């Protein structure tokens, strides 16, 4: 893993009217690392990703992504990164190959380069043999794999994945997890992954940031966080930090 930094933010903030969605975020993500952004619904994760991927203008503060300024170089950022949005659209009347050809064309890829990449991605996803079937015939796990493929087809240096497993069953979720781990090992790709699934983050992410009500409250490796909070696992640490602590003995107290 290199020492260079792919994401650096300084006091990055976003307000929507009176809502302070992201508050003075200071964060560094190293090149080639896998960063997990944890936090409950409404914490500000998607807003952060939209600012860092060049889709949304920050209210204040600065950030650089792959060396580009989020205020002034949003097109360059879009070219250098891939984004799997929270609720992505997919053309169900296209086959997987047609969909990836379309996304490739949007990224200025064509011809043999594009088809080699499509073949490689389909093989990586275990979708050979189904690549010419319409996407409407795919399971949600298979669709998600095609969407992940479309996010990485232009071989971005940095990939944002916003809740990549939230709509998937455990088997499909495990496949997406394996794919990320394989890519992280085989390439220098940097991953920025929003999730509220602590077990997923624990397995996949080297560094974790916990966001609560727009404020980054915790930063460290899963092991460091668990140790600092003095709990058994990341889920307990997370619940303690975001205030959802559950006292299991009281939960079942009605029984006696
Ligand atoms: N376009 C928008 N207009 C107004 N408020 C928004 C908009 N997008 C997000 N918000 C608000 O910002 C806060 C953070 O939302 P979001 O970034 O989607 O959180 P998360 O992804 O962590 O669930 C929430 O209070 C949400 O309602
Ligand atoms: Mg979100």
Tab-separated table of C-alpha atoms in Angstrom, residues 3-223:
chain	number	residue	atom	x	y	z
A	3	UNK	CA	1.705	6.384	1.340
A	4	UNK	CA	0.052	8.836	-0.998
A	5	UNK	CA	-3.375	10.176	-0.205
A	6	UNK	CA	-6.357	9.819	-2.564
A	7	UNK	CA	-8.895	11.744	-0.486
A	8	UNK	CA	-8.158	14.665	1.766
A	9	UNK	CA	-10.875	16.879	3.221
A	10	UNK	CA	-10.574	20.006	5.370
A	11	UNK	CA	-13.595	21.265	7.307
A	12	UNK	CA	-15.812	19.949	4.505
A	13	UNK	CA	-19.445	20.847	5.179
A	14	UNK	CA	-22.829	20.707	3.490
A	15	UNK	CA	-26.030	22.368	4.624
A	16	UNK	CA	-29.469	21.867	3.111
A	17	UNK	CA	-31.293	24.927	4.430
A	18	UNK	CA	-31.263	24.454	8.192
A	19	UNK	CA	-30.087	20.860	7.994
A	20	UNK	CA	-26.378	20.433	8.676
A	21	UNK	CA	-25.868	17.209	6.729
A	22	UNK	CA	-22.036	17.144	6.955
A	23	UNK	CA	-20.203	19.218	9.572
A	24	UNK	CA	-16.509	20.172	9.304
A	25	UNK	CA	-15.289	16.817	8.028
A	26	UNK	CA	-11.531	16.268	8.207
A	27	UNK	CA	-10.491	12.993	6.657
A	28	UNK	CA	-7.646	11.348	4.768
A	29	UNK	CA	-7.917	8.149	2.781
A	30	UNK	CA	-4.687	6.572	1.573
A	31	UNK	CA	-4.204	5.374	-1.982
A	32	UNK	CA	-4.960	1.675	-2.326
A	33	UNK	CA	-6.756	1.417	0.997
A	34	UNK	CA	-10.333	0.379	1.699
A	35	UNK	CA	-12.200	2.903	3.812
A	36	UNK	CA	-15.547	2.089	5.426
A	37	UNK	CA	-17.902	4.970	6.202
A	38	UNK	CA	-20.364	3.806	8.848
A	39	UNK	CA	-23.327	5.644	10.248
A	40	UNK	CA	-27.081	5.415	10.738
A	41	UNK	CA	-29.652	6.602	8.191
A	42	UNK	CA	-29.403	10.345	7.742
A	43	UNK	CA	-25.867	10.570	9.155
A	44	UNK	CA	-24.556	12.313	6.014
A	45	UNK	CA	-22.743	9.447	4.255
A	46	UNK	CA	-24.414	9.845	0.849
A	47	UNK	CA	-24.021	13.633	0.997
A	48	UNK	CA	-20.280	13.165	1.614
A	49	UNK	CA	-19.940	10.747	-1.301
A	50	UNK	CA	-21.850	13.114	-3.584
A	51	UNK	CA	-19.484	15.968	-2.675
A	52	UNK	CA	-16.374	13.795	-3.083
A	53	UNK	CA	-17.481	12.371	-6.436
A	54	UNK	CA	-18.122	15.790	-7.944
A	55	UNK	CA	-21.925	15.631	-7.955
A	56	UNK	CA	-22.678	18.143	-5.223
A	57	UNK	CA	-21.081	21.464	-4.311
A	58	UNK	CA	-19.871	21.736	-0.707
A	59	UNK	CA	-21.264	24.609	1.363
A	60	UNK	CA	-17.833	25.264	2.868
A	61	UNK	CA	-14.467	23.667	3.374
A	62	UNK	CA	-12.215	22.002	0.821
A	63	UNK	CA	-11.372	18.548	-0.427
A	64	UNK	CA	-9.108	16.979	-2.974
A	65	UNK	CA	-9.884	13.664	-4.619
A	66	UNK	CA	-7.184	11.897	-6.676
A	67	UNK	CA	-5.358	15.228	-6.653
A	68	UNK	CA	-8.343	17.214	-7.990
A	69	UNK	CA	-10.212	20.003	-6.244
A	70	UNK	CA	-13.898	19.325	-5.478
A	71	UNK	CA	-14.758	22.963	-6.130
A	72	UNK	CA	-12.895	23.492	-9.405
A	73	UNK	CA	-12.183	20.105	-11.013
A	74	UNK	CA	-15.407	18.154	-10.759
A	75	UNK	CA	-15.178	16.735	-14.315
A	76	UNK	CA	-11.649	15.469	-13.658
A	77	UNK	CA	-12.895	13.798	-10.475
A	78	UNK	CA	-15.725	12.111	-12.378
A	79	UNK	CA	-13.172	10.760	-14.866
A	80	UNK	CA	-10.826	9.408	-12.197
A	81	UNK	CA	-13.472	7.783	-9.989
A	82	UNK	CA	-16.328	5.304	-10.212
A	83	UNK	CA	-19.572	5.635	-8.259
A	84	UNK	CA	-22.151	3.046	-7.338
A	85	UNK	CA	-25.001	5.258	-6.107
A	86	UNK	CA	-27.430	4.330	-3.377
A	87	UNK	CA	-30.332	3.715	-5.760
A	88	UNK	CA	-28.772	3.062	-9.168
A	89	UNK	CA	-30.763	2.785	-12.356
A	90	UNK	CA	-30.378	-0.139	-14.686
A	91	UNK	CA	-31.917	-0.691	-18.121
A	92	UNK	CA	-33.782	-3.941	-17.722
A	93	UNK	CA	-34.458	-4.365	-21.452
A	94	UNK	CA	-30.724	-4.551	-22.161
A	95	UNK	CA	-28.527	-7.595	-21.724
A	96	UNK	CA	-25.611	-7.356	-19.301
A	97	UNK	CA	-23.191	-6.973	-22.216
A	98	UNK	CA	-25.320	-4.272	-23.863
A	99	UNK	CA	-25.574	-2.379	-20.574
A	100	UNK	CA	-21.798	-2.525	-20.050
A	101	UNK	CA	-21.214	-1.466	-23.694
A	102	UNK	CA	-23.456	1.537	-23.050
A	103	UNK	CA	-21.669	2.497	-19.818
A	104	UNK	CA	-18.301	1.908	-21.527
A	105	UNK	CA	-19.277	4.267	-24.355
A	106	UNK	CA	-20.190	6.935	-21.800
A	107	UNK	CA	-16.636	6.559	-20.493
A	108	UNK	CA	-15.076	6.824	-23.972
A	109	UNK	CA	-14.292	3.126	-24.207
A	110	UNK	CA	-14.965	1.159	-27.373
A	111	UNK	CA	-13.854	-1.707	-29.579
A	112	UNK	CA	-11.574	-4.457	-28.447
A	113	UNK	CA	-10.457	-2.773	-25.203
A	114	UNK	CA	-14.060	-2.468	-24.062
A	115	UNK	CA	-14.979	-6.031	-25.023
A	116	UNK	CA	-11.922	-7.483	-23.346
A	117	UNK	CA	-12.864	-5.667	-20.144
A	118	UNK	CA	-16.498	-6.779	-20.368
A	119	UNK	CA	-15.430	-10.413	-20.832
A	120	UNK	CA	-13.030	-10.192	-17.913
A	121	UNK	CA	-15.594	-8.595	-15.612
A	122	UNK	CA	-18.309	-11.090	-16.533
A	123	UNK	CA	-15.886	-13.924	-15.769
A	124	UNK	CA	-14.855	-12.292	-12.490
A	125	UNK	CA	-18.525	-11.986	-11.483
A	126	UNK	CA	-19.263	-15.569	-12.479
A	127	UNK	CA	-21.814	-14.380	-15.026
A	128	UNK	CA	-20.391	-16.109	-18.123
A	129	UNK	CA	-23.163	-17.858	-19.972
A	130	UNK	CA	-25.741	-15.309	-18.790
A	131	UNK	CA	-24.134	-12.220	-20.336
A	132	UNK	CA	-26.581	-12.022	-23.245
A	133	UNK	CA	-29.737	-12.489	-21.135
A	134	UNK	CA	-31.865	-9.436	-20.450
A	135	UNK	CA	-31.159	-7.807	-17.074
A	136	UNK	CA	-34.855	-8.152	-16.172
A	137	UNK	CA	-34.228	-11.898	-15.878
A	138	UNK	CA	-31.392	-11.401	-13.374
A	139	UNK	CA	-31.703	-11.842	-9.604
A	140	UNK	CA	-30.992	-8.748	-7.483
A	141	UNK	CA	-27.560	-10.138	-6.569
A	142	UNK	CA	-26.700	-10.615	-10.244
A	143	UNK	CA	-27.963	-7.116	-11.069
A	144	UNK	CA	-25.831	-5.663	-8.296
A	145	UNK	CA	-22.786	-7.453	-9.684
A	146	UNK	CA	-23.426	-5.936	-13.118
A	147	UNK	CA	-23.786	-2.520	-11.474
A	148	UNK	CA	-20.490	-2.983	-9.629
A	149	UNK	CA	-18.937	-4.025	-12.969
A	150	UNK	CA	-20.301	-0.854	-14.588
A	151	UNK	CA	-18.723	1.192	-11.771
A	152	UNK	CA	-15.232	-0.210	-12.399
A	153	UNK	CA	-15.265	-0.732	-16.181
A	154	UNK	CA	-13.163	2.372	-16.880
A	155	UNK	CA	-10.645	1.141	-14.280
A	156	UNK	CA	-11.004	4.113	-11.963
A	157	UNK	CA	-8.310	4.763	-9.430
A	158	UNK	CA	-10.928	5.305	-6.723
A	159	UNK	CA	-14.331	3.670	-6.337
A	160	UNK	CA	-17.209	4.981	-4.218
A	161	UNK	CA	-19.727	2.312	-3.223
A	162	UNK	CA	-22.802	3.678	-1.450
A	163	UNK	CA	-24.508	0.845	0.453
A	164	UNK	CA	-23.360	-1.845	-1.998
A	165	UNK	CA	-25.020	-4.706	-0.131
A	166	UNK	CA	-28.084	-3.133	1.445
A	167	UNK	CA	-30.579	-4.738	-0.933
A	168	UNK	CA	-28.825	-8.077	-1.221
A	169	UNK	CA	-29.408	-11.429	0.437
A	170	UNK	CA	-26.463	-12.889	2.395
A	171	UNK	CA	-25.163	-14.989	-0.515
A	172	UNK	CA	-25.169	-12.092	-2.974
A	173	UNK	CA	-23.700	-9.842	-0.318
A	174	UNK	CA	-20.863	-12.320	0.206
A	175	UNK	CA	-20.155	-12.303	-3.548
A	176	UNK	CA	-19.903	-8.525	-3.661
A	177	UNK	CA	-17.629	-8.672	-0.622
A	178	UNK	CA	-15.355	-11.228	-2.318
A	179	UNK	CA	-15.218	-9.089	-5.424
A	180	UNK	CA	-14.091	-6.034	-3.454
A	181	UNK	CA	-11.487	-8.062	-1.568
A	182	UNK	CA	-10.163	-9.562	-4.819
A	183	UNK	CA	-9.932	-6.162	-6.478
A	184	UNK	CA	-8.304	-4.602	-3.432
A	185	UNK	CA	-5.671	-7.340	-3.482
A	186	UNK	CA	-5.021	-7.454	-7.226
A	187	UNK	CA	-5.117	-3.733	-8.009
A	188	UNK	CA	-4.174	-0.407	-6.413
A	189	UNK	CA	-7.832	0.643	-6.389
A	190	UNK	CA	-8.913	2.790	-3.456
A	191	UNK	CA	-12.367	1.979	-2.074
A	192	UNK	CA	-14.657	4.341	-0.189
A	193	UNK	CA	-17.611	2.277	1.015
A	194	UNK	CA	-20.695	3.573	2.826
A	195	UNK	CA	-22.496	0.980	4.841
A	196	UNK	CA	-24.359	0.451	8.067
A	197	UNK	CA	-23.402	-3.216	8.127
A	198	UNK	CA	-20.681	-3.534	10.738
A	199	UNK	CA	-19.795	-7.159	9.910
A	200	UNK	CA	-19.241	-6.232	6.269
A	201	UNK	CA	-17.075	-3.256	7.253
A	202	UNK	CA	-15.086	-5.360	9.705
A	203	UNK	CA	-14.295	-7.967	7.010
A	204	UNK	CA	-13.523	-5.588	4.167
A	205	UNK	CA	-12.235	-2.254	5.477
A	206	UNK	CA	-8.770	-1.462	6.800
A	207	UNK	CA	-9.934	1.861	8.205
A	208	UNK	CA	-13.359	2.847	9.447
A	209	UNK	CA	-14.898	6.233	10.075
A	210	UNK	CA	-18.130	6.512	12.029
A	211	UNK	CA	-20.359	9.435	11.136
A	212	UNK	CA	-23.215	10.505	13.381
A	213	UNK	CA	-25.453	13.494	12.653
A	214	UNK	CA	-22.934	14.835	10.159
A	215	UNK	CA	-19.986	14.617	12.572
A	216	UNK	CA	-17.093	12.180	12.236
A	217	UNK	CA	-16.905	10.794	15.747
A	218	UNK	CA	-14.529	7.854	15.358
A	219	UNK	CA	-11.669	6.909	13.076
A	220	UNK	CA	-9.375	3.907	13.118
A	221	UNK	CA	-8.923	0.282	12.156
A	222	UNK	CA	-11.736	-2.051	13.285
A	223	UNK	CA	-9.366	-3.507	15.911
